[in-house]
CSV table of N, CA and C in Angstrom, one decimal:
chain,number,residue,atom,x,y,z
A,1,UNK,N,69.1,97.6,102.0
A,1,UNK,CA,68.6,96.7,101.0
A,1,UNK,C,68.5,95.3,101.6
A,2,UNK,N,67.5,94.7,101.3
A,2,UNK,CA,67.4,93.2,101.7
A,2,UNK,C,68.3,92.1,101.0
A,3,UNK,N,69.1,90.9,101.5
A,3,UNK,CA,69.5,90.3,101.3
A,3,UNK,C,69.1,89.4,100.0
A,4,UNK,N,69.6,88.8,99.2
A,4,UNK,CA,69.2,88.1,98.1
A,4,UNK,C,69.6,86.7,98.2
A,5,UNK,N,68.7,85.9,98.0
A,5,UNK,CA,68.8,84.1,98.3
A,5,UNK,C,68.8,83.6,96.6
A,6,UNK,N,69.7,82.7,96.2
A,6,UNK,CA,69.7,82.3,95.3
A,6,UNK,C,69.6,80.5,95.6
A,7,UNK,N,68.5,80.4,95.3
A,7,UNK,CA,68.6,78.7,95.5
A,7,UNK,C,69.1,78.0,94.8
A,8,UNK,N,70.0,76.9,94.9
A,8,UNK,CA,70.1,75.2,94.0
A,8,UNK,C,71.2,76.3,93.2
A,9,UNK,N,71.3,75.4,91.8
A,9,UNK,CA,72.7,75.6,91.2
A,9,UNK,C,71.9,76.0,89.7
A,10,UNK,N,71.1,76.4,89.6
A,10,UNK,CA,70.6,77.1,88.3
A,10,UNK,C,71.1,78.3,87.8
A,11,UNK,N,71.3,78.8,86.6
A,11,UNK,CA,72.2,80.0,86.5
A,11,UNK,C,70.9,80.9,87.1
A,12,UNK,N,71.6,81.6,87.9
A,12,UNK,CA,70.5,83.0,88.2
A,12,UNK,C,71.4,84.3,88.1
A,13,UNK,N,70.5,85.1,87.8
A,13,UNK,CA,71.0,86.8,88.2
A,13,UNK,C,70.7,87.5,89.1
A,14,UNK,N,71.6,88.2,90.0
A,14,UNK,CA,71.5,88.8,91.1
A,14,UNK,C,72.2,90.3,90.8
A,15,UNK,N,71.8,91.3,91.6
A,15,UNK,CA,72.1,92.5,91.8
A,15,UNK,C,73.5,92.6,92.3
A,16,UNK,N,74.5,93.6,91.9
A,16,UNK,CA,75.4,93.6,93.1
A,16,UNK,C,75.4,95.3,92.6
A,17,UNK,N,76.4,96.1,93.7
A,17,UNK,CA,76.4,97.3,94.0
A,17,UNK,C,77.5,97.7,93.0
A,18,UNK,N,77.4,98.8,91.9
A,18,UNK,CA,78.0,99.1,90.8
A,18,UNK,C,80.0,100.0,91.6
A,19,UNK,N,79.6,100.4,92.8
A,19,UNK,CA,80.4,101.2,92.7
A,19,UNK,C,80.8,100.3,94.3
A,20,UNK,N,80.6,99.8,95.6
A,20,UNK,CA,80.4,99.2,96.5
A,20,UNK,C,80.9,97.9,96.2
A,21,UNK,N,81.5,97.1,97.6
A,21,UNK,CA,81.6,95.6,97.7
A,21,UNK,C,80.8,95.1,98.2
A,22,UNK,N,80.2,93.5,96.9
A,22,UNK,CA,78.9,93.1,97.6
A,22,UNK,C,79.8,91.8,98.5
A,23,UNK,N,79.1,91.2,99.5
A,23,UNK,CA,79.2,90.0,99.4
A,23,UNK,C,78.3,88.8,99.4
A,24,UNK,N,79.0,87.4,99.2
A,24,UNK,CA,78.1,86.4,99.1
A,24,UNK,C,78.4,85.4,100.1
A,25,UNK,N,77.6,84.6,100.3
A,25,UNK,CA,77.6,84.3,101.3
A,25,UNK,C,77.0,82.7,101.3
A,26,UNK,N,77.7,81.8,101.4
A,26,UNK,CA,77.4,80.3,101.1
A,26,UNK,C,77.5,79.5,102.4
A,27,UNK,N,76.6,78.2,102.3
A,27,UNK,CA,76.0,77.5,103.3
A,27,UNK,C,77.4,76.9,104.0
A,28,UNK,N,78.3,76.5,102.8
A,28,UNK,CA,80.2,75.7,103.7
A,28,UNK,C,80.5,76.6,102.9
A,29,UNK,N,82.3,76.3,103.3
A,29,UNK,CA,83.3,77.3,102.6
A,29,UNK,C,83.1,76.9,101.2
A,30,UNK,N,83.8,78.2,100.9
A,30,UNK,CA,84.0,78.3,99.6
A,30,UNK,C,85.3,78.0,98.7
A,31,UNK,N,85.2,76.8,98.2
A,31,UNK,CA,86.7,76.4,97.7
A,31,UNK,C,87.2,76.9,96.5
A,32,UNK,N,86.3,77.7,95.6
A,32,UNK,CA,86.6,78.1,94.2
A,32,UNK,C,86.0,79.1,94.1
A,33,UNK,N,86.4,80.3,92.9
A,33,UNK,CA,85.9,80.9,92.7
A,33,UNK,C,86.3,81.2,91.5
A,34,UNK,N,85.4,81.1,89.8
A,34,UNK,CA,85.7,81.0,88.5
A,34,UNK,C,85.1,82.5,88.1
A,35,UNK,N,85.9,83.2,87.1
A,35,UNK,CA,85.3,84.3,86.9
A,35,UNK,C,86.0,84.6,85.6
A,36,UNK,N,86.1,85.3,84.4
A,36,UNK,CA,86.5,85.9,83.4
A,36,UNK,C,87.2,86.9,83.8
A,37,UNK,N,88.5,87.1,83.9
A,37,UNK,CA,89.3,87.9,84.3
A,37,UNK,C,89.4,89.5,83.6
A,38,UNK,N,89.0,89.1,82.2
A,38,UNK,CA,88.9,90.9,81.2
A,38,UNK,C,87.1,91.5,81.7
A,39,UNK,N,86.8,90.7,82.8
A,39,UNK,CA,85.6,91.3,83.1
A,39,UNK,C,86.0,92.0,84.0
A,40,UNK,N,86.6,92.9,84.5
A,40,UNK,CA,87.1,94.1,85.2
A,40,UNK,C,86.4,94.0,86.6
A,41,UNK,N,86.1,92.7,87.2
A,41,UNK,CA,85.6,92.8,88.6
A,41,UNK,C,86.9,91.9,89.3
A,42,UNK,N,86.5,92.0,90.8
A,42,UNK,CA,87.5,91.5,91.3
A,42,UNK,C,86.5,90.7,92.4
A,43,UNK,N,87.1,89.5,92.9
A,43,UNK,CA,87.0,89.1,93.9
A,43,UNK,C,87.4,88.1,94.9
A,44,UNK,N,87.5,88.2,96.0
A,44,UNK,CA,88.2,87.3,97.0
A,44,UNK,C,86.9,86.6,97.9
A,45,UNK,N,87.6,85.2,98.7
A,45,UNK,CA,86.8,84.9,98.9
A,45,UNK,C,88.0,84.1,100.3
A,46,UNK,N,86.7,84.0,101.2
A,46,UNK,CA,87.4,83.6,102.5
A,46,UNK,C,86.6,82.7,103.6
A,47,UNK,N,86.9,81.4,103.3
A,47,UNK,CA,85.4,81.1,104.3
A,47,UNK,C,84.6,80.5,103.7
A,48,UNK,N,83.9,81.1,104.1
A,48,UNK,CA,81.7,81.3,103.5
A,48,UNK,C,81.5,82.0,102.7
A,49,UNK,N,82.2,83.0,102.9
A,49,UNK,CA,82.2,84.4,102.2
A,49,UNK,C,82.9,84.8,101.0
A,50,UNK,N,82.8,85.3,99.9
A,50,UNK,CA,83.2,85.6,98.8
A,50,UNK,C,82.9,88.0,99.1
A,51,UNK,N,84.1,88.4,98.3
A,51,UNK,CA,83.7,89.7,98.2
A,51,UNK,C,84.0,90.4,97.2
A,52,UNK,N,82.8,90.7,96.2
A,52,UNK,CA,82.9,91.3,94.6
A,52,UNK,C,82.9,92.3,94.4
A,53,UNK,N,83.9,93.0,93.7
A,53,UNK,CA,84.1,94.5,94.3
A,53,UNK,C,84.0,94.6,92.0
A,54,UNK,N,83.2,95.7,91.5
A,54,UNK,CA,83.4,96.1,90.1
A,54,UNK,C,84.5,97.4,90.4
A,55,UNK,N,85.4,97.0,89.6
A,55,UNK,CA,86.4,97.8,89.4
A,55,UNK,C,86.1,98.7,88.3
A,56,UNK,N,86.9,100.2,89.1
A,56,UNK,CA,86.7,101.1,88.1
A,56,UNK,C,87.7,101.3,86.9
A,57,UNK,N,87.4,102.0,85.5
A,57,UNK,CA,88.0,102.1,84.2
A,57,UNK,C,89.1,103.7,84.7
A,58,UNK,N,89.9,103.7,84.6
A,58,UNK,CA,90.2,104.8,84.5
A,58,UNK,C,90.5,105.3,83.2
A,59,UNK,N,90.1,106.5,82.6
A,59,UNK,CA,90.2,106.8,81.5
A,59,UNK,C,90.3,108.6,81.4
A,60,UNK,N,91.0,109.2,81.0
A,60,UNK,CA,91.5,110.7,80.2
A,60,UNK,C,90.2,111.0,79.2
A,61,UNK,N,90.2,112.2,79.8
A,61,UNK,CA,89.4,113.0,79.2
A,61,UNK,C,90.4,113.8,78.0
A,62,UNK,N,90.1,114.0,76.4
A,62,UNK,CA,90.9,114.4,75.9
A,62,UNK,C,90.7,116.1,75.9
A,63,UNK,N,90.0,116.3,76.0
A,63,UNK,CA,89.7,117.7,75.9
A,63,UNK,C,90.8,118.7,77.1
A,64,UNK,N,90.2,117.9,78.4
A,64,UNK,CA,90.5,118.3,79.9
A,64,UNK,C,91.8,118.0,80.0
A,65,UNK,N,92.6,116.5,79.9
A,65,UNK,CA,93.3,115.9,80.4
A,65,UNK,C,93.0,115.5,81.5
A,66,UNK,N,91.9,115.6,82.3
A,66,UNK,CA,91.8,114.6,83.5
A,66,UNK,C,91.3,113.5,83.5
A,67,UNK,N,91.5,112.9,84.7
A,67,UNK,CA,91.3,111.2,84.8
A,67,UNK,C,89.5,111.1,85.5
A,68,UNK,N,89.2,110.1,84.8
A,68,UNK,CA,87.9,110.0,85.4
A,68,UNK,C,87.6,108.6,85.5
A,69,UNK,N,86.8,108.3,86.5
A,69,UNK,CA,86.9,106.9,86.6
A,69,UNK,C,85.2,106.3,85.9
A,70,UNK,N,84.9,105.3,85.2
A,70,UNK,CA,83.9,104.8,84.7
A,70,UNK,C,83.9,103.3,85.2
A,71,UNK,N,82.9,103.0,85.3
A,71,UNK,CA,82.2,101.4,86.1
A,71,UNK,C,81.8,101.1,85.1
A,72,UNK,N,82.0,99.4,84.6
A,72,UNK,CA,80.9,98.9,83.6
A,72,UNK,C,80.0,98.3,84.4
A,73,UNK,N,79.0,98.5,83.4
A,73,UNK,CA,77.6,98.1,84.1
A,73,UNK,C,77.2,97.1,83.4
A,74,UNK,N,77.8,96.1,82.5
A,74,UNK,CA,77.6,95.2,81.7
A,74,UNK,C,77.7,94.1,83.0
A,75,UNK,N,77.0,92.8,82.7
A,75,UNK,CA,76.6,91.7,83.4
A,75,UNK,C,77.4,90.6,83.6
A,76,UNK,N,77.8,90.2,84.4
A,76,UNK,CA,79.5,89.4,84.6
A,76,UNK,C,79.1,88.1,85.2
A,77,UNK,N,79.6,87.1,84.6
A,77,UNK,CA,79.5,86.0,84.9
A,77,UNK,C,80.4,85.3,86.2
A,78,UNK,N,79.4,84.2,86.9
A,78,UNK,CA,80.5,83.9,88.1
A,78,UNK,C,80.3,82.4,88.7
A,79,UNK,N,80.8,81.5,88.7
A,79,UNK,CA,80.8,80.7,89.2
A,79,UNK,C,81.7,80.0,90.3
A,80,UNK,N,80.4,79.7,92.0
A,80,UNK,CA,81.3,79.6,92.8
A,80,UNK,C,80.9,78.0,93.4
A,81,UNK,N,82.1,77.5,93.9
A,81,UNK,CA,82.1,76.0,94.3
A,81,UNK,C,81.9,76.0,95.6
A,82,UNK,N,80.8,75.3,96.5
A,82,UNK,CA,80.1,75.4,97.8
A,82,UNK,C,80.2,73.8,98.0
A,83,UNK,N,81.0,73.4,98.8
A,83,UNK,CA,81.0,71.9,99.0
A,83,UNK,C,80.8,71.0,97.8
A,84,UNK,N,80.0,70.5,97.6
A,84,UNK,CA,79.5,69.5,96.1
A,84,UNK,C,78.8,70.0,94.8
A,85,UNK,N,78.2,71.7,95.6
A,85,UNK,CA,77.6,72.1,94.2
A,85,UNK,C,78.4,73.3,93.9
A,86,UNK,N,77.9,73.7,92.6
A,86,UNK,CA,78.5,74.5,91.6
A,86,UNK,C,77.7,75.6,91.3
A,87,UNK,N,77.3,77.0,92.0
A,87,UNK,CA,76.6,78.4,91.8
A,87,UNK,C,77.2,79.1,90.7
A,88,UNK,N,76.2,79.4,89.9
A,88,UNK,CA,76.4,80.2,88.5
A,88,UNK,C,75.7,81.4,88.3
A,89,UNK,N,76.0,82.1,88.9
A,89,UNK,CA,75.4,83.3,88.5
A,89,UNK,C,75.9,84.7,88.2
A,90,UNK,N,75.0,85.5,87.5
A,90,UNK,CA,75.1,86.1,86.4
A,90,UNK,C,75.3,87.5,87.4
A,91,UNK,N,75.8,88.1,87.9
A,91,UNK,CA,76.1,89.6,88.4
A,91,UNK,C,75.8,90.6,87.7
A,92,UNK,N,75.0,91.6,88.1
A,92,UNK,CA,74.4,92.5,87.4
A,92,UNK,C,74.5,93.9,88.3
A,93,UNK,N,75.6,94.7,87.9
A,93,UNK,CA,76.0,96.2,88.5
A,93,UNK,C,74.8,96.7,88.4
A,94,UNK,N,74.8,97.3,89.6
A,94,UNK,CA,73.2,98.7,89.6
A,94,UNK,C,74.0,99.5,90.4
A,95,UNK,N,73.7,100.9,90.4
A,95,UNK,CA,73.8,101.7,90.9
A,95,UNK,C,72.7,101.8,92.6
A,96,UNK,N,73.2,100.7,93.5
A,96,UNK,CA,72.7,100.6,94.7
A,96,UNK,C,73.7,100.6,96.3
A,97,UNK,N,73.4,100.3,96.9
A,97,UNK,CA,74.4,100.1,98.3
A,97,UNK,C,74.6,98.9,97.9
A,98,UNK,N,76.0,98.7,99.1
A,98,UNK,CA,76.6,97.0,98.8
A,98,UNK,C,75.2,96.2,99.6
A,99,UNK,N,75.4,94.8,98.9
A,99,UNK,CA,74.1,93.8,99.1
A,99,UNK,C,74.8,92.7,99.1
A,100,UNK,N,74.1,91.7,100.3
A,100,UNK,CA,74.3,90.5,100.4
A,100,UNK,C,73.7,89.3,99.9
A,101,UNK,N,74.2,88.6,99.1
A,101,UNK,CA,73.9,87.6,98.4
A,101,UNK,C,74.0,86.1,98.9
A,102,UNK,N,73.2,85.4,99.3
A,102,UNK,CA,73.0,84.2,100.3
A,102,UNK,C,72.8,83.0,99.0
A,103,UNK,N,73.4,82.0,99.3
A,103,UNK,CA,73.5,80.9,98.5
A,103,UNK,C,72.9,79.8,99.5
A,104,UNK,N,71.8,79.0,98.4
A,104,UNK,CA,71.6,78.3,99.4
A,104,UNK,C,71.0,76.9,98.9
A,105,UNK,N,71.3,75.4,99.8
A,105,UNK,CA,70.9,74.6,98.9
A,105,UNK,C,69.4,74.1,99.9
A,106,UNK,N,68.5,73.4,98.1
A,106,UNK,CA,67.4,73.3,98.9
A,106,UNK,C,67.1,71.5,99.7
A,107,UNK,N,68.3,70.6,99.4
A,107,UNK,CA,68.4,69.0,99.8
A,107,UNK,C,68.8,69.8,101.3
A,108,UNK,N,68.4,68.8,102.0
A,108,UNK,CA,69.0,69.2,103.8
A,108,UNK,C,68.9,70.4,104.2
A,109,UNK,N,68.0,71.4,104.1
A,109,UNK,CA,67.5,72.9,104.6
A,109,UNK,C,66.7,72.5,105.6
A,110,UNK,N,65.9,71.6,105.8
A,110,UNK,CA,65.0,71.4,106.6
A,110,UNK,C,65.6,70.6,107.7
A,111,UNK,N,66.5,69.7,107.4
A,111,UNK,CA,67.8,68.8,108.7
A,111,UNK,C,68.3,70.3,109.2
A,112,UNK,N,68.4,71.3,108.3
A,112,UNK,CA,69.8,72.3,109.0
A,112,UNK,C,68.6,72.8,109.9
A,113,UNK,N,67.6,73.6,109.4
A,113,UNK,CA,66.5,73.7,110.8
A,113,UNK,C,66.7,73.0,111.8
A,114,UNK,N,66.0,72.1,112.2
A,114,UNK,CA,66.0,71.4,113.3
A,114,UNK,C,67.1,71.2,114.1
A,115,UNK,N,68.1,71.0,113.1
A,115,UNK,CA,69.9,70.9,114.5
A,115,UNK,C,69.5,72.4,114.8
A,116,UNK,N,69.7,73.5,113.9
A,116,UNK,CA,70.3,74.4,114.7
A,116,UNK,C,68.7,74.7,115.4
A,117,UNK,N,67.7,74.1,115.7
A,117,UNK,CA,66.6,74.6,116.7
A,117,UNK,C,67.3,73.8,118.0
A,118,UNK,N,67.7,72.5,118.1
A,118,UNK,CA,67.8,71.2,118.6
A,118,UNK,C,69.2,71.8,119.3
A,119,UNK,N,70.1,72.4,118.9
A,119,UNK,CA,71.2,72.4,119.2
A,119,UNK,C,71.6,73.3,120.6
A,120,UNK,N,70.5,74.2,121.0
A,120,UNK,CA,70.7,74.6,122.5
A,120,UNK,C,69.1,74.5,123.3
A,121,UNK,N,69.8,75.4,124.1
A,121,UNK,CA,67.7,75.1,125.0
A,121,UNK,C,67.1,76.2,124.6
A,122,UNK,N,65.9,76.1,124.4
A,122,UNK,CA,64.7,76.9,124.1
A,122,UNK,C,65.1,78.5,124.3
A,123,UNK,N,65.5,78.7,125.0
A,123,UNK,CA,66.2,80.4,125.4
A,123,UNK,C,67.3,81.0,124.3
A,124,UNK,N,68.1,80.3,124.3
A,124,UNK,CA,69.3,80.1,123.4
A,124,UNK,C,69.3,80.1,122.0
A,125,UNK,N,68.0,79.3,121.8
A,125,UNK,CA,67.8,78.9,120.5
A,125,UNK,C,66.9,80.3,119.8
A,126,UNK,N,66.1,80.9,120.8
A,126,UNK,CA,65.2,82.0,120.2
A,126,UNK,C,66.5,83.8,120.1
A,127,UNK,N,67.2,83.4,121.3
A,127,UNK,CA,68.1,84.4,121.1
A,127,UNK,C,68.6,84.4,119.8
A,128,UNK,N,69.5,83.3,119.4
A,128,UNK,CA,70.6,83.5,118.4
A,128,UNK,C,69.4,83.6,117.6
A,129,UNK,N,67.8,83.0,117.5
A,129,UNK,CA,67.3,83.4,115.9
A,129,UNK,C,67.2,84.4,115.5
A,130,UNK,N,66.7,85.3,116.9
A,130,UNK,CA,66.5,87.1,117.1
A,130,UNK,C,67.3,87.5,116.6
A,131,UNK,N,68.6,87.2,117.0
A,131,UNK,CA,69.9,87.9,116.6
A,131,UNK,C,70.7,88.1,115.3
A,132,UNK,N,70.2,86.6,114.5
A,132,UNK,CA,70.4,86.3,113.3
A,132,UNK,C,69.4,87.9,112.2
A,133,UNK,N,68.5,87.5,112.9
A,133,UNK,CA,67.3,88.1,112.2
A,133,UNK,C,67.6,89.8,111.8
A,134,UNK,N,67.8,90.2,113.0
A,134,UNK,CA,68.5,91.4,113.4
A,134,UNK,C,69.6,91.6,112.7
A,135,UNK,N,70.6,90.8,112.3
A,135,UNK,CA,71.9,91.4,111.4
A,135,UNK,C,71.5,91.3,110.3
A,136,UNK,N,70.0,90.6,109.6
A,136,UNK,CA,69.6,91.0,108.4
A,136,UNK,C,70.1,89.8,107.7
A,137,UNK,N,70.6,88.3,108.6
A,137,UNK,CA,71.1,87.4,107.8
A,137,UNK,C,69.9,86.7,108.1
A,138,UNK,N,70.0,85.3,107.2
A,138,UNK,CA,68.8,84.4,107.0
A,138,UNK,C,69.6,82.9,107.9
A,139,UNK,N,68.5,82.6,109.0
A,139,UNK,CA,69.1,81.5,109.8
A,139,UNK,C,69.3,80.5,109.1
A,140,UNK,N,70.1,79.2,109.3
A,140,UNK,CA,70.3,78.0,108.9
A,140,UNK,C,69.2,77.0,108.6
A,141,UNK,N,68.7,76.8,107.1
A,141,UNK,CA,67.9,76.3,107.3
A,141,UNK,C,66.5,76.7,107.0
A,142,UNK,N,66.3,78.1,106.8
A,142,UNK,CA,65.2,78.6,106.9
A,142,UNK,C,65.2,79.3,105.6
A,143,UNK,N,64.3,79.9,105.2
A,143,UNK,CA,63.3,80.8,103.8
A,143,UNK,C,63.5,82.0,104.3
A,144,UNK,N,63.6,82.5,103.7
A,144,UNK,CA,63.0,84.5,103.4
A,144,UNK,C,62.2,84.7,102.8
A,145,UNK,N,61.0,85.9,103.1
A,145,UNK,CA,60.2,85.7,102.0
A,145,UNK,C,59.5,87.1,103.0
A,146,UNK,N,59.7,88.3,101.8
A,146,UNK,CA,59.7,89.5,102.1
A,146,UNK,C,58.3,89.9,101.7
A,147,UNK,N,57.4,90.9,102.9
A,147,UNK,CA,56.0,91.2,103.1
A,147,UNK,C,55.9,92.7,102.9
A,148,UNK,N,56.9,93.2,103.2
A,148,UNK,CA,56.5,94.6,103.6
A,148,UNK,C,55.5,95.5,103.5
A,149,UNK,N,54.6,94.9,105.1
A,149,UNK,CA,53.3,95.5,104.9
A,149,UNK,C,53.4,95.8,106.3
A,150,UNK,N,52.1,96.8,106.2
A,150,UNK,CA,52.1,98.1,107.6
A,150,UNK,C,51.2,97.0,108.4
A,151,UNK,N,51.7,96.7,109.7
A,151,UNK,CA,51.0,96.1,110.6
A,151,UNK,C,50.0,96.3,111.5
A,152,UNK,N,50.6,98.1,112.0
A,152,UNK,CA,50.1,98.5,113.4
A,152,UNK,C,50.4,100.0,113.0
A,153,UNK,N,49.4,100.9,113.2
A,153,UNK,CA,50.1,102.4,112.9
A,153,UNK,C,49.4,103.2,113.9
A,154,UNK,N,50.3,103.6,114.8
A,154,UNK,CA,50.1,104.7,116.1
A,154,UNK,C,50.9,106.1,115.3
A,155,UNK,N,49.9,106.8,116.1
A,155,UNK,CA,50.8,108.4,116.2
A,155,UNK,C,51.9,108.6,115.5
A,156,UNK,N,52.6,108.3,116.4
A,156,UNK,CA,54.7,108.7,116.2
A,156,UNK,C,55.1,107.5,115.6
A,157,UNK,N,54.8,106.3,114.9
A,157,UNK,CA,55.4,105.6,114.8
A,157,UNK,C,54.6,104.5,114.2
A,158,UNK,N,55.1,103.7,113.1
A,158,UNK,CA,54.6,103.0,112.1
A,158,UNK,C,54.9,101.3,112.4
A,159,UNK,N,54.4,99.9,113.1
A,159,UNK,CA,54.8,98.9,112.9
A,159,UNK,C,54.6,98.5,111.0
A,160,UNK,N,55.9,97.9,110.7
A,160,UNK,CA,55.9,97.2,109.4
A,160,UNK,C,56.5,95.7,109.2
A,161,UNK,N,55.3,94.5,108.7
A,161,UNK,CA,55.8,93.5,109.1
A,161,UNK,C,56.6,93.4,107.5
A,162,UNK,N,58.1,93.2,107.9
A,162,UNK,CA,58.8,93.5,107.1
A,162,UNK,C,59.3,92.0,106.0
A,163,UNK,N,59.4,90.7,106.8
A,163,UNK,CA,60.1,89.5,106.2
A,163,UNK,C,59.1,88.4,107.0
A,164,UNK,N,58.9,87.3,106.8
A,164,UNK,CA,59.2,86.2,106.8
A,164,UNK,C,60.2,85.1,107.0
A,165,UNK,N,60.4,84.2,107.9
A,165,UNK,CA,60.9,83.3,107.9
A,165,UNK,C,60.0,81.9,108.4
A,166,UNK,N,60.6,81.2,107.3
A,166,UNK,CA,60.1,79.7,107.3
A,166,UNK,C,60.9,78.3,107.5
């Protein structure tokens, strides 16, 4: 699944994985993390990084007597503190793989470009973006903005130009 970019500090809703740990993932550390505790999710955070795990209900079957575990899939509120601003968003369980959630502000996105272009030599600089690109994270600085369209189609094998970066 592709990663999810929530810009600026507007409340938004994002996907996270109903039964999986998602994580999120912010531009500085993360100093806070506010959440409603009878909302049965859990999460830690370390870093950059935050990791939201929906916890399961355990509940008896009366008939059976066995235990079965149930997910809520109701929409959980969260608010996390990223240097000076304040991320509000609304978490919304699906029944998907764990997904990564990128926070990101839009003042000085275009300064973070240019250090981290400026910051080695031309070789270096295209490696780590390759590399970045490759683990499916979004470089410093830069847009996502998802195409997925067929570019080139040979025989055995399909090119698909899959993302954007700006």
């Amino acid at each position: 699944m592709s990663p999810q970019v929530v810009n600026d500090e507007a409340m938004q809703a994002v996907e996270v994985s109903l039964k999986d740990i998602s994580r999120i993932v912010c531009f500085t550390d993360i100093t806070r993390v506010i959440y409603s505790k009878e909302k049965v999710i859990e999460i830690k955070n370390e870093g950059k990084d935050a990791f939201v795990k929906n916890l399961p209900i355990e509940s008896i079957d009366p008939s059976t007597g066995r235990a079965t575990l149930k997910y809520d899939r109701r929409p959980k509120e969260v608010y996390l503190l990223c240097g000076s601003k304040t991320y509000s968003l609304i978490l919304v369980p699906k029944d998907i793989p764990a997904t990564t959630i990128y926070l990101r502000s839009s003042s000085g996105e275009r300064e973070n470009a240019s250090k981290y272009e400026r910051a080695n030599d031309y070789d270096n600089t295209i490696f780590n973006l390759i590399k970045t690109v490759y683990r499916q994270e979004i470089p410093n600085g830069y847009q996502e903005t998802d195409i997925s369209a067929l570019a080139k189609s040979f025989q055995q094998a399909d090119i698909v130009h899959t993302r954007d970066y700006t």
